[in-house]
Structures are given as C-alpha cells and as structure tokens.
Amino acid sequence: MRYFKLIIAYDGTDFHGWQIQTSKPTIQGEIVKILRQITQEGIVLHATGRTDAGVHAIGQVGSFKTQSGLSAGEFQRALNALLPVSIRIMNAEEVGPDFNARWSARGKTYRYRLYRGKVVPPMLSRYVLHYPFPLDEDAMRVAAARFVGVHDFASFAASTGSEEDDKERLTEREIYSTELVRSPDNEELVFSVHGRSFLRYMVRKIVGTLLDVGRGKLTPDDVDRLFALKDRSKSGPTVPSQGLCMVSVDHDESYRV
C-alpha cells in the first residue's frame, strides 16, 4: 500500500462545502470521483478540515492510500486534467503510512477579506465581503488580539443542531496568533488567524464580532465577557462564507518517506 498527500486549492462558490453529499457537488466528491476513476479502487480521501459551502482554500490538505503504481506527479497531472478548473492540486507527494491529513495536522491558518472600497471589482466579488461603511479599525485590532491563547469558544461556534450534543462537545481551542491589516492597495481589511483547530463557523463568528466592535456595538473588553458567557447569541453575527479562505496547514516532518 502507498500513501499520498495533496495540497488542494479551490474556489468554493459553486460547491456545497468539502464533505461528500448525495446529489450535491462538493470538493471531496469531485476529487474522490476522479481518484476512483484513475485507480479503479474505492479511494477514501481525508482532509485537514471540512470547509463549509462557499468557503475557499489555497492550502487545504488531503491524504489517501492506494495500490496504484502512479507517481505523485502523475496523480497531480491526472487530477488537474480531469477536475473542474475551480479545483486544483497544487502539489502531490508520497508520504509514510502514519500520515493522515486530519490527525497529523498541528495547526491551520484562515484568512477573511473585507473589501472597504465603494465598489467591488467583479473579479473580487466571489472572495470578499463588501463593507464600505465606517469602522474603528484600531478597536478591531485590539479586540482581535484578545482571541489569542486558550479559551472556551462556545460563544463563537455554530450549534450542532442538537442541544444534547451542544452540551457535551468540547469548545476549548487554542489560537496561536491573529492579525488584522490593510491590504497593500489599502482597499481590503484582512483578518488572519492561526490556531490548533477550529469549531464550525468559529472564524466567521469571530469576524462578525470584530465588525460589531468596529461599529461600536461591542468593545474589545467584551471579548473576554463573551468567552465567559458561553452564549453564541451574544457574539457578533456569522459573516458570509465567501470572504473566508483556508490558507495553510501545519504538519510536522515525520511523515516524509
């Protein structure tokens, strides 16, 4: 048996998220379909994170095992030849049997883009949230720094859909760093967050809370209060998915063959 790691980029606009769904186009579904066509095997593709509908990636990581004799380069070329142009395999490499895209991950970086100009250029509209209204960006930067460290992010996560599951799930997470900066052209406000792992909608709820700080509805000090409340109805809104992108994933080097 041989083991492979893929670096995957995609425009998530036209897909119902990463995870395979019946009768709906998904990123995982498209890649698995081609892998099974290439290998004539029942390939299972694991990923570092299950991005939601409309979320993009430039550094998603996938892994699979196969008995195929194809090289990593041949897998990359075949996949890119047969996949929709909105999904690209940026790199493929053979790895050791201990590597798993999900369980071997040590951290992930996400980025959320807010377009601050009056009119969004058409080529950017699928990848940014348009917010041209006044914001206290300095206050937002102070608030962004409050998310660094180990905290209970219950106030910043979507419900599982079950009250019992919500009570039992672990919501403590560690954020390694955050950054809120203007893009080089000064048209975008870009929030980046690097953490061990993330709850569903967590980054989008954090950005919604930062926007409420920028609008004066919340203060930076309210972030600590929201951690203590553990009530998602008290934090900011869940911002739309199109501004969110999975940028990169950290793995240790022990997996290399």
GROMACS .gro file of N, CA and C in nm, residues 4 9 14 18 51 57 70 80 83 93 97 103 106 117 127 133 135-136 139 158 169 172 180 187 190 196 207 215 242:
model
   87
    4PHE      N    1  -0.038   0.903  -0.007
    4PHE     CA    2  -0.012   1.029  -0.075
    4PHE      C    3  -0.075   1.147  -0.001
    9ALA      N    4  -0.624   2.354  -0.377
    9ALA     CA    5  -0.680   2.488  -0.381
    9ALA      C    6  -0.814   2.481  -0.453
   14ASP      N    7  -1.925   2.749  -0.598
   14ASP     CA    8  -2.025   2.665  -0.663
   14ASP      C    9  -2.038   2.526  -0.601
   18TRP      N   10  -1.687   2.104   0.157
   18TRP     CA   11  -1.589   1.999   0.131
   18TRP      C   12  -1.651   1.861   0.127
   51THR      N   13  -1.435   2.240   0.509
   51THR     CA   14  -1.482   2.375   0.484
   51THR      C   15  -1.630   2.374   0.443
   57ALA      N   16  -1.015   2.774  -0.049
   57ALA     CA   17  -0.888   2.725   0.007
   57ALA      C   18  -0.776   2.744  -0.093
   70LEU      N   19   0.107   0.466  -0.989
   70LEU     CA   20   0.130   0.602  -1.037
   70LEU      C   21   0.217   0.680  -0.939
   80ASN      N   22  -0.555   1.722  -1.221
   80ASN     CA   23  -0.575   1.856  -1.277
   80ASN      C   24  -0.631   1.852  -1.419
   83LEU      N   25  -1.030   1.730  -1.322
   83LEU     CA   26  -1.111   1.806  -1.227
   83LEU      C   27  -1.164   1.935  -1.290
   93GLU      N   28   0.262   1.451  -0.311
   93GLU     CA   29   0.385   1.382  -0.271
   93GLU      C   30   0.350   1.251  -0.202
   97PRO      N   31   0.313   0.581   0.601
   97PRO     CA   32   0.181   0.530   0.640
   97PRO      C   33   0.121   0.597   0.763
  103TRP      N   34  -0.551   1.398   1.123
  103TRP     CA   35  -0.494   1.369   1.255
  103TRP      C   36  -0.348   1.410   1.268
  106ARG      N   37  -0.107   2.004   1.285
  106ARG     CA   38  -0.066   2.071   1.409
  106ARG      C   39  -0.118   2.214   1.419
  117GLY      N   40  -1.360   4.942  -0.020
  117GLY     CA   41  -1.388   5.041  -0.122
  117GLY      C   42  -1.536   5.056  -0.151
  127TYR      N   43  -1.488   3.655  -0.349
  127TYR     CA   44  -1.385   3.625  -0.248
  127TYR      C   45  -1.376   3.726  -0.133
  133PHE      N   46  -1.866   5.078   0.495
  133PHE     CA   47  -1.914   5.171   0.597
  133PHE      C   48  -1.806   5.198   0.703
  135LEU      N   49  -1.568   5.208   1.017
  135LEU     CA   50  -1.529   5.111   1.119
  135LEU      C   51  -1.413   5.169   1.200
  136ASP      N   52  -1.412   5.140   1.330
  136ASP     CA   53  -1.299   5.174   1.415
  136ASP      C   54  -1.200   5.057   1.405
  139ALA      N   55  -0.980   4.972   1.718
  139ALA     CA   56  -1.050   4.895   1.820
  139ALA      C   57  -1.062   4.749   1.777
  158ALA      N   58  -2.113   2.763   1.580
  158ALA     CA   59  -2.249   2.728   1.542
  158ALA      C   60  -2.298   2.611   1.626
  169ARG      N   61  -2.013   1.868   2.375
  169ARG     CA   62  -1.895   1.890   2.291
  169ARG      C   63  -1.792   1.976   2.361
  172GLU      N   64  -1.319   2.424   2.393
  172GLU     CA   65  -1.194   2.494   2.421
  172GLU      C   66  -1.100   2.478   2.302
  180LEU      N   67  -0.484   4.174   1.190
  180LEU     CA   68  -0.583   4.250   1.115
  180LEU      C   69  -0.511   4.365   1.048
  187GLU      N   70  -0.734   4.869  -0.009
  187GLU     CA   71  -0.877   4.852  -0.038
  187GLU      C   72  -0.942   4.746   0.051
  190VAL      N   73  -0.793   4.274   0.608
  190VAL     CA   74  -0.773   4.130   0.604
  190VAL      C   75  -0.745   4.077   0.745
  196ARG      N   76  -0.472   2.593   1.656
  196ARG     CA   77  -0.458   2.448   1.658
  196ARG      C   78  -0.571   2.380   1.581
  207VAL      N   79  -1.508   3.711   1.312
  207VAL     CA   80  -1.508   3.828   1.224
  207VAL      C   81  -1.634   3.911   1.246
  215ARG      N   82  -1.809   4.872   1.465
  215ARG     CA   83  -1.930   4.954   1.454
  215ARG      C   84  -1.968   5.020   1.586
  242GLN      N   85  -1.816   3.374   0.167
  242GLN     CA   86  -1.729   3.399   0.052
  242GLN      C   87  -1.599   3.470   0.086
   0.00000   0.00000   0.00000
